Coordinates of C-alpha atoms in Angstrom, one line a residue:
Chain A
M1 CA 262.2 227.9 -88.0
V2 CA 263.1 231.5 -87.7
S3 CA 261.5 234.1 -90.0
Q4 CA 264.8 235.9 -90.4
N5 CA 266.1 232.8 -92.0
D6 CA 263.6 233.2 -94.8
L7 CA 265.3 236.5 -95.5
L8 CA 268.7 234.9 -95.2
R9 CA 267.8 232.2 -97.8
D10 CA 267.3 235.0 -100.3
H11 CA 270.8 236.2 -99.7
Q12 CA 272.8 233.0 -100.0
K13 CA 276.1 234.9 -99.7
V14 CA 275.5 235.4 -96.0
E15 CA 277.8 232.9 -94.2
M16 CA 276.1 231.2 -91.3
I17 CA 279.1 229.2 -90.3
R18 CA 282.7 230.3 -90.8
I19 CA 285.6 228.0 -90.0
G20 CA 289.1 229.4 -90.4
N21 CA 292.4 227.5 -90.2
L22 CA 291.0 225.1 -87.6
H23 CA 293.5 222.7 -85.9
K24 CA 292.7 220.0 -83.4
R25 CA 295.0 217.2 -82.2
Y26 CA 294.2 214.4 -79.8
K27 CA 297.6 213.3 -78.4
K28 CA 299.4 212.0 -81.5
V29 CA 296.4 212.0 -83.8
I30 CA 295.7 215.0 -85.9
A31 CA 291.9 215.3 -86.1
L32 CA 291.8 218.7 -88.0
N33 CA 294.6 220.1 -90.0
G34 CA 294.0 223.7 -90.9
L35 CA 290.4 223.3 -92.0
N36 CA 288.8 226.3 -93.8
L37 CA 285.1 226.2 -94.6
D38 CA 282.2 228.7 -95.0
I39 CA 278.6 227.6 -95.0
P40 CA 276.0 229.9 -96.4
A41 CA 272.8 230.6 -94.5
G42 CA 269.9 228.5 -95.5
S43 CA 271.9 225.8 -97.1
F44 CA 271.7 222.0 -96.5
F45 CA 275.4 221.3 -96.2
G46 CA 276.8 217.8 -96.0
L47 CA 280.2 216.9 -94.6
L48 CA 281.3 213.7 -96.1
G49 CA 284.2 211.6 -95.2
P50 CA 285.2 208.2 -93.8
N51 CA 285.2 207.3 -90.1
G52 CA 288.0 209.2 -88.3
A53 CA 288.2 211.9 -91.0
G54 CA 287.4 214.7 -88.5
K55 CA 283.6 215.2 -89.0
T56 CA 282.5 214.7 -85.4
T57 CA 285.4 216.8 -84.2
I58 CA 284.1 219.7 -86.4
V59 CA 280.6 219.3 -84.9
N60 CA 281.9 219.0 -81.4
I61 CA 283.9 222.2 -81.9
L62 CA 280.9 224.0 -83.4
T63 CA 278.8 222.9 -80.5
T64 CA 281.5 223.9 -78.0
L65 CA 281.9 220.4 -76.6
T66 CA 285.5 220.4 -77.8
R67 CA 288.1 223.2 -77.7
P68 CA 290.0 223.8 -80.8
D69 CA 293.8 224.0 -80.6
S70 CA 293.8 227.0 -82.9
G71 CA 291.7 228.7 -85.6
R72 CA 288.5 230.6 -85.5
V73 CA 284.9 229.3 -85.7
T74 CA 281.8 231.5 -85.8
V75 CA 278.1 230.7 -86.0
N76 CA 276.0 233.5 -87.2
G77 CA 278.8 235.8 -86.4
F78 CA 279.4 234.5 -82.8
D79 CA 282.7 233.1 -81.9
V80 CA 282.2 229.6 -80.4
V81 CA 285.2 230.0 -78.1
K82 CA 284.9 233.6 -77.1
E83 CA 281.0 233.8 -77.0
P84 CA 280.0 230.2 -76.4
I85 CA 276.7 231.0 -74.7
R86 CA 275.5 233.3 -77.5
A87 CA 276.7 230.9 -80.2
K88 CA 274.9 228.0 -78.5
L89 CA 271.6 229.8 -78.8
E90 CA 271.9 229.8 -82.5
I91 CA 272.5 226.0 -82.6
G92 CA 270.4 222.9 -82.4
V93 CA 272.3 219.7 -82.1
V94 CA 271.4 216.1 -83.0
P95 CA 274.5 214.1 -81.9
Q96 CA 275.6 210.8 -83.2
S97 CA 274.8 208.9 -80.0
I98 CA 271.3 209.0 -78.5
N99 CA 271.6 211.2 -75.5
L100 CA 268.0 211.4 -74.4
D101 CA 266.9 210.8 -70.8
M102 CA 265.5 207.3 -71.1
E103 CA 263.6 207.4 -67.8
L104 CA 261.7 210.6 -68.8
S105 CA 258.9 210.9 -71.3
A106 CA 259.3 212.6 -74.6
R107 CA 257.4 215.6 -73.3
E108 CA 259.6 215.8 -70.2
N109 CA 262.8 215.6 -72.4
L110 CA 261.5 218.6 -74.4
F111 CA 260.5 220.5 -71.3
I112 CA 264.0 220.1 -69.8
H113 CA 265.6 221.2 -73.0
G114 CA 263.4 224.3 -73.2
L115 CA 264.4 225.3 -69.6
L116 CA 268.1 224.8 -70.5
Y117 CA 267.6 227.3 -73.4
G118 CA 265.9 229.8 -71.1
M119 CA 262.5 229.5 -72.7
S120 CA 259.4 230.5 -70.8
Q121 CA 257.1 227.7 -69.6
K122 CA 254.4 229.0 -72.0
D123 CA 256.8 228.8 -75.0
I124 CA 258.0 225.4 -73.9
R125 CA 254.5 224.0 -73.9
Q126 CA 253.6 225.6 -77.2
E127 CA 256.8 224.7 -79.0
G128 CA 256.9 221.3 -77.4
E129 CA 253.4 220.4 -78.7
R130 CA 254.3 221.8 -82.1
M131 CA 257.6 219.8 -82.3
L132 CA 256.0 216.6 -81.1
S133 CA 253.4 216.9 -83.9
F134 CA 256.1 217.9 -86.4
V135 CA 258.0 214.7 -85.8
G136 CA 254.8 212.6 -85.4
L137 CA 255.3 211.7 -81.7
E138 CA 252.3 213.4 -80.2
E139 CA 250.6 210.1 -79.5
C140 CA 253.4 208.8 -77.4
A141 CA 254.5 212.0 -75.8
D142 CA 254.0 210.7 -72.3
R143 CA 255.6 207.4 -72.7
P144 CA 259.1 206.8 -71.3
V145 CA 261.7 207.2 -74.0
K146 CA 263.2 203.8 -73.1
D147 CA 260.1 202.2 -74.7
F148 CA 260.7 204.1 -78.0
S149 CA 262.2 202.5 -81.2
G150 CA 265.5 203.7 -82.7
G151 CA 263.6 205.8 -85.3
M152 CA 261.3 207.4 -82.7
K153 CA 264.3 208.3 -80.5
R154 CA 266.0 210.0 -83.5
R155 CA 262.8 211.9 -84.3
L156 CA 262.6 213.0 -80.7
M157 CA 266.2 214.2 -80.8
I158 CA 265.4 216.2 -83.9
A159 CA 262.3 217.7 -82.2
R160 CA 264.5 218.6 -79.2
A161 CA 267.1 220.2 -81.3
L162 CA 264.5 222.4 -82.9
M163 CA 262.6 223.4 -79.7
H164 CA 264.4 226.7 -79.3
S165 CA 264.1 227.7 -83.0
P166 CA 267.8 227.5 -83.8
R167 CA 269.2 229.1 -87.0
V168 CA 271.6 226.2 -87.5
V169 CA 271.0 222.5 -87.0
F170 CA 273.9 220.2 -86.7
L171 CA 273.2 216.5 -87.4
D172 CA 276.0 214.1 -86.7
E173 CA 275.3 210.9 -88.6
P174 CA 271.6 211.1 -87.7
T175 CA 270.6 207.9 -89.5
V176 CA 273.2 205.5 -88.3
G177 CA 271.7 202.2 -87.4
L178 CA 268.3 202.9 -88.8
D179 CA 266.5 200.8 -91.4
V180 CA 266.0 202.1 -94.9
T181 CA 262.3 203.0 -94.4
T182 CA 263.0 205.0 -91.2
R183 CA 266.0 206.6 -92.8
R184 CA 263.9 207.8 -95.7
K185 CA 261.2 209.2 -93.4
L186 CA 263.9 211.1 -91.5
W187 CA 265.2 212.5 -94.8
E188 CA 261.8 214.0 -95.5
L189 CA 261.8 215.5 -92.0
L190 CA 265.2 217.0 -92.5
K191 CA 264.2 218.5 -95.9
K192 CA 261.2 220.0 -94.3
I193 CA 263.4 221.6 -91.6
N194 CA 265.6 223.1 -94.2
Q195 CA 262.7 224.3 -96.3
E196 CA 261.4 226.2 -93.2
G197 CA 264.6 228.2 -93.2
A198 CA 267.2 226.5 -90.9
T199 CA 270.7 226.0 -92.1
I200 CA 271.7 222.4 -91.8
L201 CA 275.1 220.9 -91.4
L202 CA 274.9 217.1 -91.8
T203 CA 277.8 214.8 -91.3
T204 CA 277.4 211.4 -92.9
H205 CA 279.3 208.6 -94.4
Y206 CA 276.2 207.5 -96.4
I207 CA 276.8 208.7 -99.9
E208 CA 273.2 208.4 -101.0
E209 CA 272.2 210.5 -98.0
A210 CA 274.5 213.3 -98.9
E211 CA 273.3 213.1 -102.6
A212 CA 269.6 213.1 -101.7
L213 CA 269.7 215.9 -99.1
C214 CA 272.5 218.3 -99.6
D215 CA 272.7 221.3 -101.9
M216 CA 276.4 221.6 -101.0
V217 CA 278.9 219.0 -100.0
G218 CA 282.4 219.3 -98.4
I219 CA 284.6 216.2 -98.6
I220 CA 286.9 215.8 -95.7
D221 CA 289.8 213.5 -95.3
F222 CA 292.6 213.4 -92.6
G223 CA 291.2 216.6 -91.1
K224 CA 291.4 218.6 -94.3
L225 CA 288.7 219.8 -96.8
I226 CA 289.7 218.2 -100.1
A227 CA 286.6 219.1 -102.2
L228 CA 283.7 221.6 -102.0
G229 CA 280.7 222.1 -104.2
S230 CA 277.2 220.8 -105.0
P231 CA 277.0 217.0 -105.5
K232 CA 276.3 217.6 -109.2
T233 CA 279.3 219.9 -109.6
L234 CA 281.7 217.5 -107.8
I235 CA 280.5 214.6 -109.9
Q236 CA 280.8 216.7 -113.1
R237 CA 284.3 217.5 -112.1
V238 CA 285.5 213.9 -112.1
G239 CA 283.2 212.8 -114.9
P240 CA 279.5 211.9 -114.7
I241 CA 279.9 208.4 -116.3
V242 CA 281.9 205.6 -114.7
V243 CA 283.2 202.5 -116.3
E244 CA 284.3 199.8 -113.9
Q245 CA 286.7 197.5 -115.6
M246 CA 287.2 194.0 -114.1
A247 CA 290.9 193.6 -114.3
E248 CA 293.1 190.8 -112.9
D249 CA 294.3 193.1 -110.1
G250 CA 290.8 194.2 -109.2
I251 CA 288.3 196.8 -110.3
R252 CA 289.7 199.7 -112.3
T253 CA 287.5 202.9 -112.4
H254 CA 287.5 205.2 -115.4
F255 CA 285.6 208.5 -115.6
F256 CA 284.0 210.0 -118.8
S257 CA 282.2 213.2 -119.6
N258 CA 279.5 211.4 -121.5
R259 CA 278.0 208.0 -122.1
K260 CA 279.2 207.9 -125.8
E261 CA 282.8 208.1 -124.8
A262 CA 282.3 205.5 -122.1
T263 CA 280.7 203.1 -124.6
S264 CA 283.4 203.5 -127.1
F265 CA 286.0 202.8 -124.4
I266 CA 284.2 199.6 -123.4
E267 CA 284.1 198.5 -127.0
R268 CA 287.9 198.7 -127.1
L269 CA 288.2 196.7 -123.8
K270 CA 289.0 192.9 -123.9
G271 CA 287.6 192.0 -120.4
S272 CA 284.1 192.7 -118.9
A273 CA 283.1 196.1 -117.7
L274 CA 280.2 197.9 -116.1
I275 CA 278.9 201.3 -117.1
R276 CA 277.0 203.5 -114.6
E277 CA 276.5 207.1 -113.4
A278 CA 279.1 208.5 -111.1
N279 CA 278.3 209.3 -107.5
L280 CA 280.0 211.1 -104.6
E281 CA 281.7 207.8 -103.6
D282 CA 283.5 207.9 -106.9
V283 CA 284.5 211.5 -106.3
F284 CA 286.0 210.5 -103.0
L285 CA 287.7 207.5 -104.6
E286 CA 289.2 209.7 -107.3
L287 CA 290.4 212.3 -104.9
T288 CA 291.8 210.0 -102.2
G289 CA 292.3 206.6 -103.9
R290 CA 290.1 205.1 -101.1
R291 CA 286.4 204.5 -100.6
V292 CA 284.4 206.4 -98.0
N293 CA 283.2 203.3 -96.2
Q294 CA 286.5 201.4 -96.5
Chain B
M1 CA 271.7 231.6 -64.6
T2 CA 269.8 230.4 -67.6
G3 CA 269.2 226.7 -67.5
F4 CA 269.9 226.1 -63.8
C5 CA 266.2 225.2 -63.4
G6 CA 266.5 222.7 -66.3
I7 CA 269.5 220.9 -64.7
F8 CA 267.9 220.8 -61.2
L9 CA 264.4 219.9 -62.5
R10 CA 265.9 217.0 -64.6
E11 CA 267.5 215.6 -61.5
M12 CA 264.3 216.0 -59.4
L13 CA 262.2 214.2 -62.2
I14 CA 264.7 211.3 -62.0
I15 CA 264.4 211.2 -58.2
R16 CA 260.6 211.3 -58.6
K17 CA 260.7 208.3 -61.0
R18 CA 262.8 206.3 -58.6
I19 CA 261.5 207.5 -55.3
F20 CA 260.3 204.2 -53.9
K21 CA 263.4 202.3 -54.9
M22 CA 265.5 205.1 -53.5
L23 CA 263.8 205.2 -50.2
L24 CA 264.0 201.5 -49.8
S25 CA 267.7 201.4 -50.7
L26 CA 268.4 204.4 -48.4
S27 CA 267.0 202.4 -45.5
V28 CA 268.9 199.2 -45.9
S29 CA 272.5 200.1 -44.7
P30 CA 271.4 202.3 -41.8
L31 CA 269.0 199.7 -40.7
L32 CA 271.7 197.0 -40.7
Y33 CA 274.1 199.3 -38.8
M34 CA 271.4 200.1 -36.2
I35 CA 270.6 196.4 -35.7
A36 CA 274.3 195.2 -35.7
F37 CA 276.0 198.0 -33.9
G38 CA 273.2 199.7 -32.0
L39 CA 271.2 196.8 -30.8
G40 CA 273.8 194.1 -31.0
L41 CA 277.3 195.3 -30.1
G42 CA 276.2 198.6 -28.5
S43 CA 273.2 197.5 -26.4
R44 CA 275.2 197.8 -23.1
L45 CA 277.6 200.5 -24.2
E46 CA 277.6 204.2 -23.4
V47 CA 279.7 206.7 -25.4
E48 CA 280.1 210.3 -24.3
N49 CA 277.5 209.8 -21.6
V50 CA 274.7 208.6 -23.9
R51 CA 273.6 205.1 -24.9
Y52 CA 275.4 203.9 -28.0
M53 CA 272.3 203.9 -30.2
T54 CA 271.8 207.6 -29.4
F55 CA 275.4 208.2 -30.2
L56 CA 275.3 206.2 -33.4
V57 CA 272.2 207.7 -35.1
P58 CA 273.7 211.2 -35.7
G59 CA 276.9 209.5 -37.0
L60 CA 274.8 207.5 -39.4
I61 CA 273.0 210.6 -40.5
A62 CA 276.4 212.2 -41.3
M63 CA 277.7 209.1 -43.0
S64 CA 274.6 208.5 -45.1
T65 CA 274.2 212.1 -46.1
M66 CA 277.8 212.1 -47.2
S67 CA 277.4 208.8 -49.2
Q68 CA 274.1 209.8 -50.9
S69 CA 275.3 213.3 -51.8
F70 CA 278.6 212.0 -53.1
A71 CA 276.7 209.3 -55.1
I72 CA 275.7 212.0 -57.6
S73 CA 279.2 211.7 -58.9
S74 CA 278.4 208.2 -60.2
E75 CA 275.1 209.5 -61.6
I76 CA 276.9 212.3 -63.5
N77 CA 279.5 209.9 -64.5
I78 CA 277.0 207.5 -66.1
S79 CA 275.1 210.4 -67.7
R80 CA 278.5 211.7 -69.0
F81 CA 280.2 208.6 -70.3
Y82 CA 277.4 206.1 -70.9
W83 CA 274.1 207.9 -71.7
R84 CA 275.9 211.1 -72.8
I85 CA 273.1 213.2 -71.4
F86 CA 275.7 215.5 -69.9
E87 CA 276.6 216.6 -73.4
E88 CA 273.1 218.1 -73.7
F89 CA 273.9 220.3 -70.8
Q90 CA 277.3 221.2 -72.2
A91 CA 275.9 222.0 -75.6
S92 CA 273.2 224.2 -74.2
P93 CA 273.7 227.9 -73.3
V94 CA 274.1 227.2 -69.7
S95 CA 276.9 228.5 -67.6
S96 CA 279.3 226.3 -65.7
L97 CA 278.0 227.9 -62.5
A98 CA 274.4 226.9 -63.4
I99 CA 275.5 223.3 -64.1
A100 CA 277.5 223.1 -60.9
L101 CA 274.8 224.6 -58.8
G102 CA 272.0 222.4 -60.3
E103 CA 274.0 219.2 -59.8
T104 CA 275.2 220.3 -56.3
L105 CA 271.6 221.1 -55.2
S106 CA 270.4 217.8 -56.5
G107 CA 273.1 216.1 -54.4
I108 CA 271.9 218.1 -51.4
V109 CA 268.3 216.9 -51.9
R110 CA 269.5 213.3 -52.0
G111 CA 271.5 213.9 -48.8
L112 CA 268.5 215.4 -47.1
M113 CA 266.4 212.4 -48.1
A114 CA 269.0 210.0 -46.7
A115 CA 269.0 212.0 -43.4
G116 CA 265.2 212.0 -43.3
V117 CA 265.1 208.2 -43.6
I118 CA 267.6 207.7 -40.7
I119 CA 265.7 210.2 -38.5
V120 CA 262.5 208.1 -39.1
L121 CA 264.4 204.9 -38.4
G122 CA 265.9 206.5 -35.3
I123 CA 262.4 207.3 -34.0
I124 CA 261.3 203.7 -34.7
F125 CA 264.3 202.5 -32.6
G126 CA 263.5 204.9 -29.8
V127 CA 266.2 207.5 -30.4
N128 CA 264.8 211.0 -29.8
L129 CA 266.9 213.6 -31.6
R130 CA 266.4 217.3 -31.4
L131 CA 265.1 218.2 -34.9
S132 CA 266.3 221.7 -34.5
F133 CA 267.2 224.4 -37.1
F134 CA 270.9 223.7 -36.4
L135 CA 270.5 220.0 -37.1
W136 CA 269.1 220.7 -40.5
I137 CA 271.7 223.4 -41.2
S138 CA 274.4 220.9 -40.2
I139 CA 273.0 218.2 -42.5
W140 CA 272.7 220.7 -45.3
V141 CA 276.3 221.8 -44.9
N142 CA 277.4 218.1 -44.9
A143 CA 275.4 217.4 -48.1
F144 CA 276.7 220.6 -49.7
I145 CA 280.3 219.6 -49.1
F146 CA 280.0 216.2 -50.6
S147 CA 277.8 217.0 -53.5
A148 CA 280.1 219.8 -54.5
L149 CA 283.0 217.4 -54.1
A150 CA 281.1 214.8 -56.2
V151 CA 280.7 217.3 -59.1
N152 CA 284.5 217.9 -59.0
T153 CA 285.3 214.2 -59.1
A154 CA 282.7 213.5 -61.8
M155 CA 284.3 216.1 -64.0
L156 CA 287.9 215.0 -63.4
V157 CA 287.6 211.2 -63.7
K158 CA 288.0 209.6 -67.1
S159 CA 286.0 206.4 -66.5
H160 CA 283.7 204.5 -64.2
A161 CA 286.6 202.6 -62.8
D162 CA 288.3 205.8 -61.7
Q163 CA 285.1 206.8 -60.0
A164 CA 284.8 203.6 -58.1
M165 CA 288.5 203.9 -57.0
L166 CA 287.9 207.4 -55.7
S167 CA 285.0 206.2 -53.6
N168 CA 287.1 203.3 -52.2
F169 CA 290.0 205.6 -51.2
V170 CA 288.2 208.7 -50.1
I171 CA 284.6 208.1 -49.1
I172 CA 284.7 204.7 -47.4
P173 CA 287.7 205.6 -45.1
M174 CA 286.0 208.8 -44.1
A175 CA 282.8 207.0 -43.4
F176 CA 284.5 204.8 -40.9
L177 CA 287.1 207.1 -39.4
C178 CA 285.5 210.5 -38.9
G179 CA 283.6 210.0 -35.6
T180 CA 280.6 208.3 -37.1
F181 CA 280.8 205.1 -35.1
F182 CA 283.0 206.1 -32.3
S183 CA 284.3 209.1 -30.4
T184 CA 287.4 210.5 -32.0
S185 CA 288.7 211.5 -28.6
T186 CA 289.7 207.8 -28.1
L187 CA 292.1 207.9 -31.0
P188 CA 295.9 208.3 -30.6
P189 CA 297.0 212.0 -31.0
W190 CA 298.5 211.5 -34.5
A191 CA 295.3 209.9 -35.8
Y192 CA 293.2 212.5 -34.1
Y193 CA 295.0 215.3 -36.0
V194 CA 294.9 213.5 -39.3
I195 CA 291.2 213.1 -39.2
Q196 CA 290.7 216.7 -38.2
A197 CA 291.7 217.5 -41.7
L198 CA 288.7 215.6 -43.1
P199 CA 285.4 217.4 -43.6
L200 CA 283.2 214.5 -42.3
T201 CA 284.9 214.8 -38.9
H202 CA 283.6 218.3 -38.5
T203 CA 280.1 217.7 -39.9
S204 CA 279.7 214.6 -37.7
K205 CA 280.5 216.8 -34.7
M206 CA 278.0 219.4 -35.8
I207 CA 275.3 216.9 -36.5
R208 CA 275.8 215.0 -33.2
A209 CA 276.0 218.2 -31.2
S210 CA 272.8 219.7 -32.7
A211 CA 270.9 216.4 -32.6
L212 CA 271.7 215.8 -28.9
G213 CA 271.2 219.3 -27.8
Y214 CA 274.8 220.2 -27.1
P215 CA 276.3 223.6 -28.1
M216 CA 277.1 224.0 -31.7
P217 CA 280.8 223.5 -32.4
W218 CA 281.2 226.8 -34.4
V219 CA 284.8 226.1 -35.4
S220 CA 283.8 222.9 -37.0
F221 CA 280.8 224.7 -38.7
F222 CA 283.1 227.3 -40.3
V223 CA 285.7 224.7 -41.3
A224 CA 283.0 222.6 -42.9
L225 CA 281.4 225.6 -44.6
G226 CA 284.9 226.5 -45.9
F227 CA 285.4 223.0 -47.3
G228 CA 282.0 223.3 -49.0
L229 CA 282.7 226.7 -50.6
V230 CA 286.1 225.6 -51.8
F231 CA 284.7 222.5 -53.4
F232 CA 281.8 224.4 -54.9
V233 CA 284.1 227.1 -56.5
S234 CA 286.4 224.4 -57.9
S235 CA 283.4 222.5 -59.2
I236 CA 282.5 225.5 -61.4
Y237 CA 286.0 225.4 -62.8
T238 CA 286.1 221.6 -63.4
V239 CA 282.7 221.8 -65.2
K240 CA 284.2 224.5 -67.4
R241 CA 287.3 222.4 -68.1
A242 CA 285.3 219.2 -68.8
Q243 CA 285.7 219.7 -72.6
V244 CA 288.0 217.5 -74.6

């Protein structure tokens, strides 16, 4: 999106997002409990965790919709509490719920967004057309959004989030409720956005989504970061091969560093068992004793 | 003031999309009041030395301007809690002042539209009002007060039900008690003083005086303007505090 981002991608140590000791409580519920996290510029970062883990709260704090109780959050060096207007210019947001103006057309939605971000009318028109073509909606740009399918609405939300060339794009469960084909098309779009230089923070509870898209994943549970690394590293850490043993009290999961060890384990077992490659769901299970989608 | 145009234009686009429905619905209540109270009950009445219909129409302008300007609170409420469009405003680099101003001005536009509809209906019913500069200023101040109040309430309420309750307890009593349908001078002293504390009483006076060619009640003008400014300043604060 921004040419400077191409430079930042070459210097992965530059932190685009810094979260320090972040706390947030809603009445008696602790949403975030001293969260620390740094996200490098240019990365495609996935925040993985079950519903209620605190993912949306993080995005809402980063986008200044929610005030943290304590802690510090910066986006490209701008404090989201002390310099919210400046921080917001760095950010593009695709929220979980579809918050488009249904009565307006796609083009009008983008036009309003451009004005909200202080873009000139000339830039709005240019970027609007570019974004509509980027997400493949140029043919229906003048149709009311209420006539769009779920996937088209999501694509329009992504176009809207990119209109003002943000350095960071937050995507909060962007593929919820979409069919598999539309979801895969959106993945391609998101990869393209990242390849063009934007740092992406994606929250999801779809394991395969995080594995397919993210070069770095943070696993969050009860408002705390419990694991951080690339999907491959995290899987390696617990063991890349899984044996699921069908026991009387349910399925028991065993991790192995290679297939040979796993096979020899199965040979010693009396009951039936399944051997497969580990995924991030297994990492979560190993770390918390629960499944992400439980 | 980055983004103010975006907020205001968004509201104007919505009005443009709904213009025919809006004009139609804006005409229904005043038309019924004019037929029922103006032609029916008030055909042989005189209030403050004018025929009742002539007295009624400025009151209807005040009431309808108030209702339509205040109605933006429901619109904001729906866009905040149901469509979540308000989040887009909150997530953008737009100041609270720009949001409050954009929404308040859109409420003023709605109020002015409502006034325009009643003026046209009044002409159809043979009521000749003085469409002076002071009349439009009075209508504008009335719309300003209630759209600014609407922004406040929309930011403070937590649900649609709260919003409806506020309208029932605040707006509807004002609509009926603040000199819209009758002269407040006929009220007992205690009631007279109570309603002097309500902004619609003052704007009704201003609108009626300017529409009928009487001298402008300047005390009411400044009191009303004061209400508007207080509500507007507090709306900036409530917009800022509307985070969770």
